[in-house]
XYZ file of C-alpha atoms in Angstrom:
605
model
C 7.031 64.815 -61.173
C 10.428 66.408 -61.120
C 11.113 68.581 -64.158
C 14.220 67.666 -66.163
C 13.646 70.041 -69.063
C 12.160 73.084 -67.323
C 13.181 76.658 -68.019
C 16.333 77.946 -66.398
C 14.350 80.675 -64.628
C 12.291 78.112 -62.703
C 15.425 76.088 -61.952
C 17.080 79.226 -60.627
C 14.037 79.988 -58.472
C 13.798 76.296 -57.452
C 10.234 76.069 -58.730
C 8.524 73.224 -60.590
C 8.190 74.122 -64.264
C 5.446 72.875 -66.604
C 7.975 73.043 -69.493
C 5.568 74.921 -71.783
C 7.468 76.843 -74.458
C 8.333 79.575 -75.283
C 7.072 80.838 -71.904
C 6.126 78.580 -69.014
C 3.072 79.340 -66.892
C 5.128 80.377 -63.854
C 7.033 83.056 -65.755
C 3.944 84.122 -67.686
C 1.941 84.637 -64.485
C 4.732 86.676 -62.920
C 5.471 88.554 -66.179
C 9.198 87.816 -65.985
C 11.732 86.568 -68.544
C 11.509 82.855 -69.226
C 14.963 81.465 -70.089
C 14.751 78.286 -72.206
C 17.640 76.612 -73.933
C 19.540 73.357 -74.264
C 22.828 74.901 -73.161
C 23.379 75.813 -69.537
C 23.561 79.638 -69.159
C 26.883 81.076 -68.020
C 25.277 82.516 -64.908
C 24.209 79.053 -63.702
C 27.641 78.532 -62.162
C 26.577 77.543 -58.626
C 28.484 80.589 -57.469
C 28.486 84.361 -57.611
C 26.937 84.600 -61.095
C 23.982 82.438 -60.111
C 23.460 84.361 -56.890
C 23.564 87.670 -58.755
C 21.087 86.405 -61.371
C 18.749 85.197 -58.615
C 18.687 88.673 -57.111
C 18.013 90.152 -60.554
C 15.035 87.813 -61.037
C 13.686 88.750 -57.599
C 13.833 92.411 -58.556
C 12.106 91.618 -61.843
C 9.317 89.835 -59.952
C 8.816 92.804 -57.636
C 8.856 95.307 -60.491
C 6.300 93.301 -62.477
C 4.072 92.991 -59.418
C 4.292 96.740 -58.863
C 3.460 97.391 -62.497
C 0.344 95.216 -62.233
C -0.767 97.054 -59.086
C 0.081 100.475 -60.468
C 2.470 101.241 -57.604
C 6.213 101.538 -57.195
C 8.135 98.865 -55.263
C 9.751 100.542 -52.288
C 13.125 98.908 -52.904
C 13.339 100.820 -56.186
C 13.488 104.006 -54.144
C 16.565 103.248 -52.067
C 18.058 106.080 -49.991
C 21.223 107.763 -51.186
C 23.723 107.066 -48.429
C 27.436 106.828 -47.935
C 29.724 105.869 -45.125
C 30.405 108.632 -42.565
C 33.922 109.922 -42.044
C 35.602 112.123 -39.471
C 37.442 114.508 -41.755
C 35.355 117.698 -42.024
C 37.638 119.619 -44.367
C 37.222 120.122 -48.092
C 40.479 120.188 -50.070
C 40.533 121.792 -53.489
C 40.073 119.243 -56.212
C 38.337 116.541 -54.151
C 35.411 115.957 -51.854
C 36.768 115.557 -48.361
C 34.648 113.874 -45.848
C 32.360 115.263 -43.216
C 31.346 113.806 -39.900
C 27.667 113.125 -39.717
C 25.099 111.330 -37.644
C 23.037 108.500 -39.009
C 20.353 111.061 -39.779
C 22.641 113.058 -42.075
C 24.857 110.695 -44.108
C 28.068 112.143 -45.510
C 29.862 111.461 -48.763
C 33.289 109.914 -48.879
C 36.242 111.136 -50.908
C 35.162 108.554 -53.475
C 31.442 108.559 -52.834
C 29.174 105.763 -53.955
C 25.509 105.111 -53.780
C 24.053 102.171 -51.995
C 25.643 99.124 -53.537
C 22.217 97.682 -54.231
C 19.895 100.425 -55.412
C 17.047 97.982 -55.743
C 17.436 96.961 -59.353
C 19.415 97.771 -62.435
C 18.222 98.291 -65.950
C 19.399 95.839 -68.542
C 17.956 98.011 -71.278
C 19.663 101.308 -70.557
C 23.301 102.276 -70.860
C 23.919 105.846 -69.712
C 26.516 107.706 -71.675
C 29.676 108.671 -69.766
C 30.307 111.699 -71.973
C 31.268 114.710 -69.812
C 29.123 117.812 -69.990
C 29.989 121.457 -69.927
C 28.844 123.837 -67.238
C 27.412 126.173 -69.835
C 24.376 125.797 -72.038
C 24.845 123.966 -75.315
C 23.691 125.707 -78.469
C 22.478 122.410 -79.888
C 20.223 121.539 -77.002
C 17.646 119.755 -79.121
C 20.364 117.706 -80.790
C 21.475 116.709 -77.299
C 17.915 115.673 -76.558
C 18.127 113.291 -79.512
C 21.542 112.077 -78.440
C 20.571 111.504 -74.827
C 17.411 109.647 -75.755
C 19.002 107.391 -78.360
C 22.126 106.681 -76.318
C 19.967 105.525 -73.423
C 18.061 102.858 -75.294
C 19.547 99.530 -76.129
C 18.481 99.513 -79.747
C 18.678 103.250 -80.429
C 15.224 103.393 -81.965
C 14.105 106.838 -82.958
C 10.688 106.051 -81.458
C 12.235 105.942 -77.985
C 13.950 109.263 -78.687
C 10.706 110.890 -79.733
C 8.868 109.486 -76.689
C 11.549 110.821 -74.344
C 11.286 114.282 -75.904
C 7.521 114.277 -75.503
C 7.762 113.197 -71.881
C 10.351 115.912 -71.288
C 8.244 118.621 -72.904
C 5.330 117.496 -70.774
C 7.530 118.218 -67.763
C 8.540 121.672 -69.020
C 5.039 122.696 -70.107
C 2.836 121.130 -67.444
C 4.522 119.399 -64.539
C 7.086 122.015 -63.516
C 4.527 124.872 -63.446
C 2.209 122.591 -61.473
C 4.861 121.839 -58.857
C 6.196 125.392 -58.609
C 3.421 127.810 -59.616
C 5.176 130.804 -58.042
C 8.489 130.336 -59.823
C 8.387 132.773 -62.720
C 11.799 134.489 -62.887
C 11.982 137.756 -64.764
C 13.189 137.913 -68.336
C 16.152 140.017 -67.198
C 17.163 137.184 -64.844
C 17.177 134.666 -67.678
C 13.701 133.192 -67.229
C 13.284 129.429 -66.859
C 15.416 128.391 -69.805
C 18.017 127.029 -67.366
C 15.728 124.071 -66.661
C 16.024 122.745 -70.200
C 19.729 123.614 -70.437
C 20.492 121.825 -67.169
C 18.430 118.770 -68.014
C 19.914 118.225 -71.481
C 23.417 118.975 -70.208
C 23.471 116.580 -67.256
C 22.605 112.863 -67.597
C 21.669 112.434 -63.910
C 19.267 115.370 -64.062
C 17.905 114.109 -67.375
C 16.890 110.753 -65.904
C 15.612 112.253 -62.648
C 13.414 114.635 -64.629
C 12.224 111.836 -66.883
C 11.154 109.910 -63.769
C 9.031 112.829 -62.630
C 7.473 113.362 -66.036
C 6.809 109.669 -66.588
C 4.974 109.373 -63.307
C 2.691 112.281 -64.060
C 2.051 111.038 -67.579
C 0.972 107.727 -66.045
C -1.406 109.595 -63.732
C -2.810 111.527 -66.675
C -3.306 108.309 -68.645
C -4.938 106.666 -65.650
C -7.495 109.444 -65.450
C -8.044 109.987 -69.170
C -7.990 106.450 -70.576
C -8.550 104.187 -67.605
C -9.392 101.235 -69.820
C -6.236 101.311 -71.951
C -3.845 99.139 -69.953
C -1.276 99.049 -72.750
C -0.626 102.801 -72.473
C -0.447 102.707 -68.691
C 1.848 99.689 -68.714
C 4.158 101.469 -71.149
C 4.334 104.500 -68.865
C 5.061 102.397 -65.784
C 7.710 100.325 -67.530
C 9.402 103.537 -68.608
C 9.164 104.894 -65.061
C 10.765 101.828 -63.464
C 13.477 101.859 -66.128
C 14.298 105.507 -65.478
C 14.489 104.986 -61.698
C 17.276 102.457 -62.111
C 19.187 104.677 -64.509
C 18.786 107.662 -62.174
C 20.631 105.915 -59.350
C 23.402 104.744 -61.675
C 23.899 108.257 -63.032
C 23.986 109.787 -59.540
C 26.592 107.232 -58.539
C 28.710 108.076 -61.582
C 28.371 111.818 -60.953
C 29.506 111.428 -57.355
C 32.562 109.486 -58.450
C 33.494 112.120 -61.053
C 33.335 114.928 -58.485
C 36.195 113.432 -56.484
C 38.735 114.310 -59.207
C 37.505 117.827 -59.981
C 39.208 121.150 -59.351
C 37.544 123.736 -57.118
C 35.367 125.420 -59.736
C 34.273 122.164 -61.329
C 33.678 120.662 -57.890
C 31.312 123.488 -56.975
C 29.080 123.362 -60.016
C 29.188 119.545 -60.314
C 28.295 119.123 -56.646
C 25.488 121.645 -57.043
C 24.066 119.559 -59.887
C 24.139 116.421 -57.761
C 22.475 118.317 -54.935
C 19.746 119.442 -57.322
C 19.204 115.899 -58.596
C 18.841 114.589 -55.044
C 16.338 117.304 -54.128
C 14.379 116.604 -57.300
C 14.461 112.878 -56.552
C 13.120 113.603 -53.080
C 10.247 115.546 -54.620
C 9.503 112.547 -56.812
C 9.495 110.135 -53.877
C 7.022 112.310 -52.003
C 4.861 112.476 -55.124
C 4.608 108.683 -55.353
C 3.860 108.390 -51.640
C 7.212 107.100 -50.407
C 8.378 109.059 -47.352
C 10.800 106.487 -45.933
C 13.986 107.760 -47.582
C 13.273 111.493 -47.631
C 15.037 112.166 -44.343
C 18.233 110.545 -45.570
C 18.075 112.332 -48.902
C 17.519 115.657 -47.146
C 20.607 114.978 -45.049
C 22.623 114.120 -48.161
C 21.553 117.338 -49.904
C 22.426 119.396 -46.812
C 25.858 117.772 -46.684
C 26.529 118.673 -50.310
C 25.287 122.228 -49.749
C 27.747 122.701 -46.903
C 30.567 121.223 -48.960
C 29.894 123.704 -51.752
C 30.321 126.606 -49.328
C 33.481 125.032 -47.869
C 34.937 124.721 -51.348
C 34.262 128.413 -51.946
C 35.715 129.238 -48.556
C 39.056 127.768 -49.589
C 39.583 130.484 -52.208
C 38.651 133.502 -50.078
C 40.663 135.183 -47.354
C 40.986 133.248 -44.136
C 38.383 134.144 -41.578
C 36.014 135.477 -44.221
C 32.835 133.547 -44.931
C 31.895 133.187 -48.591
C 28.761 135.029 -49.627
C 26.056 133.416 -51.697
C 27.054 135.612 -54.633
C 30.634 134.514 -54.078
C 29.612 130.884 -54.466
C 27.661 131.738 -57.617
C 30.722 133.453 -59.080
C 32.561 130.103 -59.063
C 29.909 128.686 -61.392
C 30.917 130.899 -64.280
C 29.949 134.378 -65.443
C 26.298 135.379 -65.878
C 24.847 135.449 -69.364
C 24.697 139.224 -69.104
C 24.991 141.780 -66.329
C 23.070 144.967 -65.523
C 25.415 147.663 -64.265
C 22.785 149.363 -62.117
C 21.990 146.110 -60.313
C 24.024 143.530 -58.477
C 22.806 140.655 -60.610
C 22.005 139.906 -64.216
C 20.874 136.888 -66.152
C 22.123 133.826 -64.307
C 23.722 131.035 -66.298
C 22.090 127.601 -66.027
C 24.241 126.374 -63.110
C 23.760 129.576 -61.128
C 19.989 129.609 -61.667
C 19.720 125.941 -60.734
C 21.755 126.398 -57.547
C 19.580 129.351 -56.509
C 16.410 127.345 -57.166
C 17.448 124.180 -55.347
C 19.063 126.119 -52.491
C 15.750 127.871 -51.870
C 13.905 124.536 -51.791
C 16.547 123.037 -49.512
C 16.349 125.917 -47.038
C 12.560 125.526 -46.823
C 12.744 121.729 -46.552
C 15.274 121.999 -43.732
C 13.150 124.513 -41.801
C 9.954 122.471 -42.080
C 11.783 119.243 -41.212
C 13.169 120.894 -38.060
C 9.644 121.601 -36.807
C 8.990 117.863 -36.927
C 12.328 116.670 -35.537
C 12.567 118.756 -32.342
C 15.868 120.277 -33.426
C 17.070 123.572 -34.934
C 17.339 123.840 -38.719
C 20.638 122.344 -39.786
C 21.247 125.263 -42.141
C 20.326 127.902 -39.552
C 23.802 129.448 -39.798
C 23.158 130.259 -43.487
C 19.797 131.980 -42.990
C 21.224 135.457 -42.424
C 23.472 135.197 -45.479
C 20.783 133.867 -47.810
C 17.464 135.257 -46.577
C 18.293 138.750 -45.281
C 19.699 141.888 -46.878
C 22.228 142.472 -44.103
C 20.373 145.533 -42.816
C 20.575 147.412 -46.110
C 17.185 148.568 -47.350
C 18.608 149.218 -50.823
C 19.542 145.583 -51.460
C 17.485 142.458 -51.911
C 18.402 139.276 -50.074
C 20.251 136.717 -52.211
C 17.165 134.476 -52.140
C 13.561 135.703 -52.106
C 11.549 132.643 -51.132
C 8.315 134.185 -52.357
C 9.749 133.871 -55.891
C 10.107 130.112 -55.377
C 7.378 128.934 -52.973
C 5.107 131.980 -52.660
C 5.970 132.717 -49.011
C 8.079 135.704 -47.968
C 11.405 135.251 -46.194
C 10.396 136.711 -42.837
C 7.874 133.958 -42.171
C 10.344 131.150 -42.883
C 13.009 132.896 -40.837
C 10.687 133.063 -37.838
C 9.540 129.459 -38.215
C 13.196 128.477 -38.140
C 13.677 130.586 -34.995
C 10.662 128.939 -33.358
C 12.066 125.477 -34.142
C 15.395 126.535 -32.616
C 13.539 127.933 -29.573
C 11.663 124.657 -29.182
C 14.894 122.645 -29.258
C 16.514 125.052 -26.762
C 13.527 124.832 -24.409
C 13.543 121.021 -24.425
C 17.293 120.755 -23.801
C 17.269 123.360 -20.997
C 14.188 121.827 -19.415
C 15.793 118.397 -19.474
C 18.809 119.831 -17.688
C 16.568 121.462 -15.078
C 17.631 124.994 -16.062
C 14.537 126.351 -17.810
C 14.224 130.137 -17.411
C 10.650 131.148 -18.226
C 11.603 134.826 -18.468
C 14.272 134.063 -21.071
C 11.808 131.841 -22.938
C 9.186 134.574 -22.866
C 11.637 137.218 -24.087
C 12.740 135.162 -27.080
C 9.151 134.213 -27.911
C 8.020 137.839 -27.632
C 10.621 138.966 -30.179
C 9.445 136.302 -32.641
C 5.791 137.184 -32.107
C 6.400 140.880 -32.645
C 8.272 140.176 -35.870
C 5.367 138.085 -37.147
C 2.662 140.559 -36.113
C 4.607 143.552 -37.451
C 5.070 141.989 -40.860
C 1.449 140.850 -40.945
C 0.370 144.451 -40.344
C 2.644 145.598 -43.154
C 1.167 142.913 -45.409
C -2.372 144.060 -44.624
C -1.468 147.694 -45.287
C -0.011 146.822 -48.673
C -2.922 144.598 -49.698
C -4.539 147.245 -51.889
C -1.319 148.675 -53.294
C -0.944 147.668 -56.965
C 2.397 146.249 -58.011
C 4.064 147.778 -61.038
C 5.908 145.673 -63.558
C 7.016 147.141 -66.862
C 7.092 143.640 -68.314
C 3.459 143.097 -67.320
C 2.465 142.396 -70.920
C 4.491 139.198 -70.820
C 3.137 138.054 -67.451
C -0.420 138.858 -68.516
C -0.502 135.926 -70.911
C 1.662 133.550 -68.860
C 0.299 133.886 -65.326
C -1.185 130.557 -64.271
C -2.032 131.730 -60.762
C -5.556 132.989 -60.035
C -5.897 136.717 -59.440
C -6.857 137.927 -55.977
C -6.462 141.116 -53.880
C -2.839 141.637 -52.889
C -1.684 138.744 -55.034
C -1.318 135.018 -54.336
C 2.051 135.412 -52.622
C 0.531 137.778 -50.048
C -2.288 135.292 -49.449
C 0.075 132.332 -49.038
C 2.421 134.360 -46.815
C -0.477 135.378 -44.568
C -1.568 131.753 -44.130
C 1.974 130.670 -43.263
C 2.328 133.565 -40.789
C -0.830 132.663 -38.848
C 0.274 129.026 -38.741
C 3.650 130.198 -37.389
C 1.843 132.042 -34.592
C 0.034 128.806 -33.725
C 3.330 126.931 -33.719
C 4.836 129.552 -31.393
C 1.890 129.280 -28.987
C 2.290 125.496 -28.760
C 6.046 125.775 -28.191
C 5.693 128.350 -25.415
C 2.441 127.351 -23.692
C 1.992 123.693 -24.649
C -0.862 121.876 -26.375
C -3.919 123.952 -25.436
C -6.298 123.935 -28.446
C -9.064 125.689 -26.516
C -7.008 128.693 -25.405
C -8.154 132.062 -26.714
C -4.951 132.787 -28.635
C -4.932 129.439 -30.418
C -8.661 129.523 -31.190
C -8.348 132.997 -32.678
C -5.598 131.952 -35.078
C -7.244 128.625 -35.951
C -10.502 130.361 -36.913
C -8.700 133.075 -38.863
C -6.472 130.660 -40.762
C -9.333 128.280 -41.538
C -11.334 131.155 -43.021
C -8.312 132.136 -45.113
C -7.861 128.594 -46.395
C -11.489 128.432 -47.423
C -10.999 131.623 -49.422
C -8.432 129.996 -51.704
C -9.214 130.982 -55.285
C -8.257 127.497 -56.479
C -8.170 124.227 -54.441
C -4.809 123.275 -56.002
C -3.138 126.171 -54.192
C -3.362 124.118 -50.994
C -0.388 122.003 -52.098
C 1.833 125.061 -51.466
C 0.511 125.373 -47.879
C 0.540 121.809 -46.576
C 2.465 122.620 -43.388
C 0.043 125.412 -42.322
C -2.880 123.194 -43.327
C -1.608 120.408 -41.058
C -0.701 122.729 -38.183
C -4.137 124.353 -38.107
C -5.968 121.076 -38.634
C -4.294 119.358 -35.702
C -5.568 122.136 -33.403
C -9.085 122.237 -34.851
C -12.245 121.475 -32.892
C -14.546 118.534 -33.768
C -17.042 120.784 -35.533
C -14.326 122.016 -37.902
C -13.052 118.611 -39.023
C -15.424 118.321 -41.985
C -14.133 121.598 -43.399
C -10.578 120.283 -43.505
C -11.706 117.020 -45.091
C -13.586 118.965 -47.751
C -10.453 120.917 -48.702
C -8.385 117.744 -49.027
C -11.087 115.908 -50.966
C -11.259 118.771 -53.473
C -7.731 117.942 -54.639
C -8.077 115.496 -57.515
C -6.618 113.238 -58.640
C -5.444 112.255 -55.160
C -2.249 110.694 -56.544
C -0.969 114.173 -57.450
C -1.535 115.549 -53.945
C 0.084 112.930 -51.746
C 1.435 115.469 -49.264
C -1.973 117.017 -48.583
C -3.527 113.570 -48.205
C -0.794 112.614 -45.752
C -1.424 115.822 -43.781
C -5.110 114.895 -43.521
C -4.083 111.444 -42.289
C -1.998 113.092 -39.561
C -4.952 115.276 -38.557
C -7.308 112.302 -38.435
C -4.900 110.510 -36.130
C -4.727 113.548 -33.815
C -8.519 113.913 -33.810
C -8.988 110.272 -32.795
C -6.815 110.648 -29.710
C -7.749 114.265 -28.973
C -8.844 113.496 -25.387
C -5.579 111.681 -24.638
C -3.256 114.559 -25.582
C -1.610 116.393 -22.698
C -0.198 119.881 -22.380
C 3.274 118.441 -23.090
C 2.211 117.267 -26.557
C 3.910 119.140 -29.380
C 3.558 119.344 -33.144
C 6.490 116.985 -33.724
C 4.763 114.271 -31.701
C 1.696 114.573 -33.924
C 3.538 114.057 -37.208
C 6.603 111.927 -36.448
C 4.767 108.621 -36.376
C 3.069 109.213 -39.740
C 5.814 110.522 -42.000
C 6.704 114.162 -41.381
C 8.495 114.565 -44.707
C 5.121 114.653 -46.423
C 4.817 118.230 -45.164
C 7.706 119.477 -47.284
C 5.691 120.089 -50.445
């Protein structure tokens, strides 16, 4: 029979309602809001309001289904995109627009996020209050304020829960993700993380997403039978995802009316939020939007340097330190050194710039193109030929791998792209290819020899008493950074061999490096360290022989829970795919062909 007194939700969805109150069976089964009432709701207007409400109900259905399955709906994780524009300049006080391909979306002068980020939260109202670029002395009061202002009823329980989730991130999740990042006390330590998070609403919600996800994983493993706790964590996660996109949209709109200095540090915050969001997406196993988000972060990075370029002499490129100077003075300076204790914006920009440089390099190895930030490598990763100065960014301080390896991997990716373009044009010069490859190989071998010679040299640190009780990395000869760097270097040699000589897994040079790197990987002092070497792990595994496959599977299986090591699991999936079609691969096969079809962005972390 046709229902004449059914709930408005079923009428909106054009479903037959059993008219049971207060919640009909349809809405109860789907775990969505059941709207009953004698008066017709305002959104049932047979027009735009009804259409908008129908979309909201659809999103609610998908979110509830995802919560029951314990997974995230993919439409929650929409890519951050904007319409491309042809103006490549950057005028002071506004974001001008940059030409970009579909792979690298640009931001308009009045940038906006995707008009439909997947869903919106009816329970959260982000505060529009502007934030200062400096740390606030009442950070914990701001934690209270942020938490309460972002809940509809302002309950103190929500505020306390947010603080606990946030402290879980500071104490457990961040060190887990970045075990090598332990800045010195004289550089300001890691206090910038808390100062940035409590001072920027977009970063607050992005960080809360990350923490909520890992709390849900911890609850899943510790109290698998308590569905109430897990449901609470997932509801909070889905809520924070919606707020994150709204806050990023608001931040992008505010940047358009900023002066040069504000534009630089505000844009850097947005860039950091996007990079952090990308890390979250990879963690939950969604690799579809990572390429677009990487392109968006690269676009913002370039715009920051263009903004700094506007205030220096014409023809002079801004240095990395010059960009940092526009983000305010350091907390304190050391006269005998070039740097001091970075303020929160400076420290954050250094951290996220390092991650972005690495992400761009690794992505280029999978996209058959040079790194898009290749022009910045010399300025950021080298000391300009001066032995007395450190490079602006030491990647080993962030990811555990020294700069020279990443520089050479970037050069190999550029060499690969050059070889393919010249070969396509029928102008390939094998002597020129060999000369460029020889220079890269010598740089790798020379630095490996230096690394081996320094393996038994103890490092001195007059603040060692502090690191003694705070070092979460396992001790090993030469240190973990030397170990990780060595693994990356041998994988780079394998990558170079494939680029120059083609896919020849049984060649002497490739076999030598595969065996050596596999032995190194099996000497890891802790299985969890593999998550910092996913790209080498995948590179070596793809070139392994059948008898070695079980050893790679064993390393991946040792990473538990699997939900925290999505990148390593994806790398194993890529290897398995290569192993299945091993006999069908030709000499023209390259590393990019092995990973492109299965989500290359999983190799970024």
